[in-house]
XYZ file of C-alpha atoms in Angstrom:
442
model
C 107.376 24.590 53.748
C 107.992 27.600 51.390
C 108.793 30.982 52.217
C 108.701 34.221 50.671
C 109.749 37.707 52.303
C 109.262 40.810 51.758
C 111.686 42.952 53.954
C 112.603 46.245 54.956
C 115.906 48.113 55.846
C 114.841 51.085 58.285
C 117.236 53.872 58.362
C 117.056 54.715 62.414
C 120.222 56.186 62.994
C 121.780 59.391 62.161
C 123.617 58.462 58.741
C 124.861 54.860 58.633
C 121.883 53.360 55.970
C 121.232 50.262 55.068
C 121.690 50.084 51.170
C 118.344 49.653 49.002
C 118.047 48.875 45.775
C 116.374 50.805 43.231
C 114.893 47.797 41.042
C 111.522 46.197 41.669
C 111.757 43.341 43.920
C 110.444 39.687 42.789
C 108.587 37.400 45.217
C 108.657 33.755 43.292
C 105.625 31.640 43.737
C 102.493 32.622 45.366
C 100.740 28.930 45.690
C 100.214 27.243 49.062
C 103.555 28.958 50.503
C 103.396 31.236 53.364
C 103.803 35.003 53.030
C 105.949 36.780 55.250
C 107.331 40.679 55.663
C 110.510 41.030 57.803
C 110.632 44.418 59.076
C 114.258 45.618 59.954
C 115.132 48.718 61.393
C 119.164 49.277 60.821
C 121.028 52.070 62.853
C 124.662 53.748 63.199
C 124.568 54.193 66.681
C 124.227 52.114 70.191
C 121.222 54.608 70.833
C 118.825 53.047 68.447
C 117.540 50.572 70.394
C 116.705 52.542 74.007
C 113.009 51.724 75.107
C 109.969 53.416 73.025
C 109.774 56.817 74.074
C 109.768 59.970 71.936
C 113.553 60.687 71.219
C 114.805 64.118 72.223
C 117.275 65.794 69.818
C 120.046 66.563 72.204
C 122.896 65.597 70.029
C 123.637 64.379 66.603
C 124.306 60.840 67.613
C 122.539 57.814 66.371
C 119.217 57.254 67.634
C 115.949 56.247 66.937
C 112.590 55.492 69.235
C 109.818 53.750 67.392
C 107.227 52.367 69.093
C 104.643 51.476 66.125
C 105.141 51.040 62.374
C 102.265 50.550 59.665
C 102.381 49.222 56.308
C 100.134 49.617 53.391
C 100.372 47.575 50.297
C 98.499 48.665 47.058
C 97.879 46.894 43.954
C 99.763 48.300 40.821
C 98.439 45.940 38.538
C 96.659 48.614 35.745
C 92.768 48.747 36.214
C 89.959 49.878 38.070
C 91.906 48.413 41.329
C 95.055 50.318 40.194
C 96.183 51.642 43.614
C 93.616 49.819 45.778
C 94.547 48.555 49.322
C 95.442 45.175 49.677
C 96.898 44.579 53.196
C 96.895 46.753 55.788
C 99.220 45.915 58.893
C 100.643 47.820 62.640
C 103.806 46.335 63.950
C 102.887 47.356 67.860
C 105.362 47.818 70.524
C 108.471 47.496 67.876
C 111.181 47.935 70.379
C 109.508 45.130 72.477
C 108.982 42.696 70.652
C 111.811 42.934 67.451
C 114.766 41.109 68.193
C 118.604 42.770 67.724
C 119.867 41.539 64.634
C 123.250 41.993 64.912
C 125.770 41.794 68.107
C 125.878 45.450 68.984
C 122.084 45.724 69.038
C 122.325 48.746 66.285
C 118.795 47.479 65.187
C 115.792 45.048 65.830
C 113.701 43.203 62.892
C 110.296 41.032 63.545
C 108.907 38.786 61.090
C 105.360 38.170 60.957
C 102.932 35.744 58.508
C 100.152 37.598 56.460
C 97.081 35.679 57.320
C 95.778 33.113 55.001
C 92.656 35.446 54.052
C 95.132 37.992 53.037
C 97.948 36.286 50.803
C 98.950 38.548 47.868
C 97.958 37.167 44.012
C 100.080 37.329 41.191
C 100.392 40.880 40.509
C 102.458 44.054 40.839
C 102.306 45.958 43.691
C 103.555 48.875 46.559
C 104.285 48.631 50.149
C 104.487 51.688 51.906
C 106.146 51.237 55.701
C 106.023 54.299 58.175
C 107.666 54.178 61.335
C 106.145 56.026 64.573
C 104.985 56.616 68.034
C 101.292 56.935 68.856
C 99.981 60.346 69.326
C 102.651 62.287 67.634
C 100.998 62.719 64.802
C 97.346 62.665 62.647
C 97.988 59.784 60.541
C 94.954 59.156 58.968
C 95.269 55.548 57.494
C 93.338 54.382 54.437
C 91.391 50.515 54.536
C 91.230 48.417 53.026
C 89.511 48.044 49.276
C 90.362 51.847 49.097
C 91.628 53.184 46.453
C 94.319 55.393 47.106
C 97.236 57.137 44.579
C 98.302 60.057 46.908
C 101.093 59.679 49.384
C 100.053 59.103 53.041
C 100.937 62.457 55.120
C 101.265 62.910 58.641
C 99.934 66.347 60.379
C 101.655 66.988 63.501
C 98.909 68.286 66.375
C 97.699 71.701 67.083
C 100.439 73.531 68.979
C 102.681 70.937 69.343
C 106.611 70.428 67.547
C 107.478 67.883 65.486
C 108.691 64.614 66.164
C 110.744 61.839 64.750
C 108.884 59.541 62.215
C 110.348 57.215 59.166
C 108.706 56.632 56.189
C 109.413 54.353 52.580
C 108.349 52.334 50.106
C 109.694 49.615 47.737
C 107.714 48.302 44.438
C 107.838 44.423 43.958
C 106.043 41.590 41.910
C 104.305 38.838 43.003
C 104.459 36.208 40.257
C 102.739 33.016 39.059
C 104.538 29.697 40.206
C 107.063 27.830 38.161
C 108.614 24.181 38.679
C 111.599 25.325 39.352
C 110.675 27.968 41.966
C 110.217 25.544 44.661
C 113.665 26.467 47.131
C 113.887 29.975 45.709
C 112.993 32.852 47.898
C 113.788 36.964 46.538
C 113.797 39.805 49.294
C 112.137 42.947 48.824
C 113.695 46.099 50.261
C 112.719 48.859 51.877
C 114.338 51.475 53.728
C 112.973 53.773 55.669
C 114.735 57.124 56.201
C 113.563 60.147 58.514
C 111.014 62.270 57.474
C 111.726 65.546 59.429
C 115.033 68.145 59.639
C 116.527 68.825 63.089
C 117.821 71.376 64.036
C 119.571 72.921 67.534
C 121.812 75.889 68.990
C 124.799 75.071 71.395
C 126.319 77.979 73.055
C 128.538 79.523 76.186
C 129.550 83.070 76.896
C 125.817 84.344 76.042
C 125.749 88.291 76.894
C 123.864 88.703 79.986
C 122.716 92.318 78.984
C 122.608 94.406 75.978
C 122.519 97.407 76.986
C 121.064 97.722 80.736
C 118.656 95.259 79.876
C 119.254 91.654 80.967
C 118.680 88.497 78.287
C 115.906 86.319 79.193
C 116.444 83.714 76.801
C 117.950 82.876 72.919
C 115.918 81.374 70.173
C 116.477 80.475 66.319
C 113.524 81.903 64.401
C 112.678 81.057 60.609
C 110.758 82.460 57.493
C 109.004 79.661 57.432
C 107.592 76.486 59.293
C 105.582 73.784 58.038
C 103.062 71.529 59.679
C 102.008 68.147 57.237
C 104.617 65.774 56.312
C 104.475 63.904 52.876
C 105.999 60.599 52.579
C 106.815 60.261 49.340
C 109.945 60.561 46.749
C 112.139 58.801 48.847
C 115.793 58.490 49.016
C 116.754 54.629 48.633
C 120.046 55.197 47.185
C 122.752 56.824 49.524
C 124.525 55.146 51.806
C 127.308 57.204 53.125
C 127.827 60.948 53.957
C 127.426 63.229 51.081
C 126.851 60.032 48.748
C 123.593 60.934 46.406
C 121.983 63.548 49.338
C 118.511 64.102 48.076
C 117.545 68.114 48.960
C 113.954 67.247 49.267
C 111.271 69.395 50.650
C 108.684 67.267 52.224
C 106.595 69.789 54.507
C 103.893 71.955 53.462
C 101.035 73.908 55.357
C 102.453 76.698 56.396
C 102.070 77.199 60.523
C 100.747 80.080 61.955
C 103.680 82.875 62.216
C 104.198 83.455 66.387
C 107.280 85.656 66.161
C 109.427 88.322 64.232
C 112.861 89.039 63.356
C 114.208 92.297 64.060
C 112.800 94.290 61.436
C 109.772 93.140 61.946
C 108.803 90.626 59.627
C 106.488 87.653 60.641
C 108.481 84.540 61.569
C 108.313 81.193 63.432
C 110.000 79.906 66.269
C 112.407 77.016 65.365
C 113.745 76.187 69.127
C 114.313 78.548 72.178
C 115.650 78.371 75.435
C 115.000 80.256 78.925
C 118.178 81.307 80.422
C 116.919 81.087 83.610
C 116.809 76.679 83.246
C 120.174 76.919 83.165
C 121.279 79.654 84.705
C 118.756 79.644 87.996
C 120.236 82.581 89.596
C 121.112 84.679 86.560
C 124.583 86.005 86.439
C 125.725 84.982 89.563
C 129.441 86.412 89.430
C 128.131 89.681 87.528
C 130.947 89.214 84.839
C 128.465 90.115 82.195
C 128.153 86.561 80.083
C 126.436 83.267 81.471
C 129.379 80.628 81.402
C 131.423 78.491 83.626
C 132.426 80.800 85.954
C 128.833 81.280 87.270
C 128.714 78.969 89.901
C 124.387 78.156 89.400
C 124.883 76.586 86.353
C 122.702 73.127 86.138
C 121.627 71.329 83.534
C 117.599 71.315 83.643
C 115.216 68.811 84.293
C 114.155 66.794 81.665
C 117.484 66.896 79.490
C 118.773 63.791 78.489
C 122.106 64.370 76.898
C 125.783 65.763 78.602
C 126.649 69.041 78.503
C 129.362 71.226 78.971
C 129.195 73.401 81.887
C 128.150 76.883 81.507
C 126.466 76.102 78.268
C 122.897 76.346 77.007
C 120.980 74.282 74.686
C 118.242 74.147 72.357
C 116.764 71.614 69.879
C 113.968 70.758 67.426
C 112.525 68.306 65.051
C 111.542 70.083 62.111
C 108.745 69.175 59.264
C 110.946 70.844 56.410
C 110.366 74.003 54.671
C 111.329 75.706 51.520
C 113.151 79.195 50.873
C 112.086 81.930 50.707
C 113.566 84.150 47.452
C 115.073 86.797 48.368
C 114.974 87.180 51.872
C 116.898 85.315 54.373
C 115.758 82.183 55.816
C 116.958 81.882 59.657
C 117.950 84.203 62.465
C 119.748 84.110 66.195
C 118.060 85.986 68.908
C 118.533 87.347 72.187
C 115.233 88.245 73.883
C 114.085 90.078 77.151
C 112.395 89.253 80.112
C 108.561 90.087 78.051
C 109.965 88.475 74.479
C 111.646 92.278 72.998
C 114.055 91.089 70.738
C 117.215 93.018 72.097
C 120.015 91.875 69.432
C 119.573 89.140 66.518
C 122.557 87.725 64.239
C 121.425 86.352 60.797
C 122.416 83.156 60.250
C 123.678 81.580 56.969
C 125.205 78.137 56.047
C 128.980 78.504 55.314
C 130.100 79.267 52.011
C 131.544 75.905 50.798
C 128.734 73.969 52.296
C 127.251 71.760 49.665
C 123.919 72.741 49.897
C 124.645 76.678 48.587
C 124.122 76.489 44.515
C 121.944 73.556 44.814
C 118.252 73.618 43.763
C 116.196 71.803 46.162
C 112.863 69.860 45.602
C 109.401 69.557 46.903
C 107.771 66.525 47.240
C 104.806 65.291 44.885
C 101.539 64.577 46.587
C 100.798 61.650 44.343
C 102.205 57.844 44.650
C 105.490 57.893 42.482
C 104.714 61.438 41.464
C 108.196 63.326 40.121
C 108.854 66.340 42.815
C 108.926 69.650 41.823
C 112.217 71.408 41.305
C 112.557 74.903 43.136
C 113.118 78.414 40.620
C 116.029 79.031 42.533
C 119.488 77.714 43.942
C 120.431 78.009 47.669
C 122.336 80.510 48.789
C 124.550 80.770 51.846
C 121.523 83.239 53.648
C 118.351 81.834 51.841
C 118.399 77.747 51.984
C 115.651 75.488 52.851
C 115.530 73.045 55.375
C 115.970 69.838 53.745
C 114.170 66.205 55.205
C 116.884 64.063 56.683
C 119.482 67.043 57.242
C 120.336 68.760 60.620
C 121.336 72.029 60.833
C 123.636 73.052 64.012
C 124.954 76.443 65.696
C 128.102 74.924 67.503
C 129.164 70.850 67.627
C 126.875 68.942 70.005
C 127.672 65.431 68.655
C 127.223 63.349 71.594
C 127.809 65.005 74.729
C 130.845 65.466 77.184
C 131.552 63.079 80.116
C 128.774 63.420 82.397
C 130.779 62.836 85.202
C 133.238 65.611 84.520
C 131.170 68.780 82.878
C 134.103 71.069 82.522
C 135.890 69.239 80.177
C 134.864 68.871 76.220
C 135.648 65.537 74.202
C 137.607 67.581 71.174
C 135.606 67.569 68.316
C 132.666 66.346 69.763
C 131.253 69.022 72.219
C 132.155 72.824 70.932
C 129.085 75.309 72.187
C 129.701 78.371 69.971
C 131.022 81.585 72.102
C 129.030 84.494 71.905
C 130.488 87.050 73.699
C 132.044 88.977 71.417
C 128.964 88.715 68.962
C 130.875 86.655 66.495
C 130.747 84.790 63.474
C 129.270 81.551 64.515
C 129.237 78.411 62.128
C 126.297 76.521 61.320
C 126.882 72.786 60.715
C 124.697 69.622 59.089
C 125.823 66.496 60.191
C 127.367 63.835 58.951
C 125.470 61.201 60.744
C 122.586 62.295 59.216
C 122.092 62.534 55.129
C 123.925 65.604 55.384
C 125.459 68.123 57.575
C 125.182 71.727 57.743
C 127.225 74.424 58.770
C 125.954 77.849 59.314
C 127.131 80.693 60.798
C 125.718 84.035 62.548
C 126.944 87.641 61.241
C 127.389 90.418 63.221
């Protein structure tokens, strides 16, 4: 019997992508053969197939949990049905029921008929994949016989943080049969890539007072924070580190501000962290910093990854946001026991990163719509936080040895020292489309 496929590449790992092309896909022959998407989800890392649960950032490995993923194909065929829904499918329990497609289990694919009633014509059309887990999100899906030309967007819930989701699309063509189309099947493409920034703070030797005051807890706070995702001007092209990085702006709404930086300006809360999780009894040895030498360190409930001893943590995933002109865009924070900000670094991306000089975009609300280049270049202290990039205060990569927590894996586990209120570089990692440095002035 004949087969045609329309497949997908899913980015789920931190940077390894599968490649995608960037020419409209052909599907040969739509009469009496079956019709069949192959989903595949493709990952860097031995992480991307753990069981469906939301994925914590606690390191910039590879990794990916998606428990659902939804496609939508629309007619592109001009007309009044120009951008109507034509199929409509979920993919439930993905990492149950895909199988590994390759010998290292880096990803999982599932192949599924379209039902009889639903076989695509001879036309031109979309399909728009999103990968997910239930409840993260409002995802308002369209049905079918709608007509629909904006991009789908995701709204993450009232209160709540962001959390992983993937998202892309692929154009392809189904076309009338020809004799000698009988043992010829195409594949369509698509890859889906991550629709949210990370971001997260490793550190060691944090000041237990300034002053005569002790330090509650540390936090990252930002100009800006956004709460709808768009999924739309994708990124189908790069493949490797720093090959065709897209600095795209996918996040609007702004959230409600909940903080401010030192001088007072309005602000948002990017990630935090109480000092008493890891530290239970404070500053045990009274030396003045929370480290190693204080024998209560632990690492708290509810953590998944390795960590060095004496260090503390904090992570995010981030719907991205766009700079602010003129005023910088993140800063460190040490706060008291009733959230007085007691001393605050700004923090900047280092010099020679390649983000600094570029101008980023903002994505269009409208299927295939161009975005919308920024009116001003990154700087080093006002940058946006770009979809698909992570943006790190020390090197948290994927943990130390669990069994010995005193010891760092070079290169791999650095938390940033800030005992002498230092310089600190921020990073954006390789693993993902891009990494980030940055760094904190005194």
């Amino acid at each position: 019997m004949k087969k045609y496929f329309i497949s997908g590449a899913m980015l789920a790992g931190l940077m390894s992508l599968a490649a995608c092309s960037n020419d409209e896909g052909v599907v040969a022959d739509n009469n009496g053969a079956e019709q069949q998407f192959t989903i595949t989800l493709a990952s860097s890392g031995d992480r991307a197939t753990r069981a469906a649960a939301d994925r914590t950032l606690d390191s910039e490995a590879a990794g990916q949990s998606i428990e659902k993923v939804t496609l939508v194909v629309r007619s592109q065929d001009d007309g009044a049905d120009k951008n109507k829904v034509v199929y409509i499918h979920t993919l439930d329990n993905w990492n149950g029921t895909a199988a590994n497609y390759d010998t290292n289990g880096h990803g999982k694919k599932l192949t599924f008929t379209i039902p009889k009633a639903d076989k695509l014509g001879a036309g031109s059309y979309v399909v728009t994949a999103v990968g997910y887990n239930e409840g993260n999100y409002n995802l308002k899906w369209p049905a079918k016989g709608e007509v629909l030309d904006k991009n789908i967007t995701a709204t993450t819930l009232k209160g709540a943080e962001a959390k992983e989701v993937f998202a892309g699309e692929q154009k392809f063509t189904v076309t009338a049969p020809k004799p000698d189309d009988s043992n010829q099947i195409q594949n369509v493409d698509v890859t889906l890539h991550r629709q949210v920034a990370g971001a997260y703070g490793y550190f060691t030797s944090i000041p237990a007072k300034i002053g005569e005051t002790e330090v509650a807890s540390i936090r990252m706070v930002s100009r800006s924070k956004n709460t709808v995702l768009t999924f739309g001007s994708f990124n189908s092209s790069f493949t490797t580190t720093d090959a065709n990085v897209m600095y795209m702006v996918n996040g609007s709404v702004p959230a409600t501000k909940t903080a401010k930086f030192l001088n007072g300006d309005e602000a948002n809360v990017l990630f935090s962290a109480k000092i008493t999780d890891w530290f239970p009894n404070g500053d045990d040895n009274k030396d003045g910093v929370y480290d190693k030498n204080d024998s209560n360190w632990e690492k708290p409930n509810g953590y998944t990854g390795s960590y060095l001893k004496g260090s503390v943590f904090a992570s995010n995933f981030i719907v991205p946001f766009s700079a602010t002109q003129d005023k910088s865009t993140l800063e460190l924070q040490l706060l008291d026991a009733t959230g007085n900000v007691l001393y605050a670094w700004p923090v900047k991306l280092d010099a020679s990163n390649a983000q600094v000089g570029k101008k980023g975009e903002t994505a269009s609300a409208d299927l295939f719509g161009a975005g919308t280049a920024m009116g001003f270049a990154e700087t080093a202290d006002v940058f946006s936080l770009f979809r698909n990039h992570i943006y790190s205060i020390g090197i948290h990569k994927q943990g130390t040895d669990p069994t010995n927590p005193d010891k760092p894996v070079p290169d791999i586990d650095k938390p940033t020292n800030l005992s002498k209120i230092q310089n600190v570089v921020i990073r954006v990692n390789d693993n993902w489309e891009a990494l980030h440095h940055m760094s904190i002035d005194e």
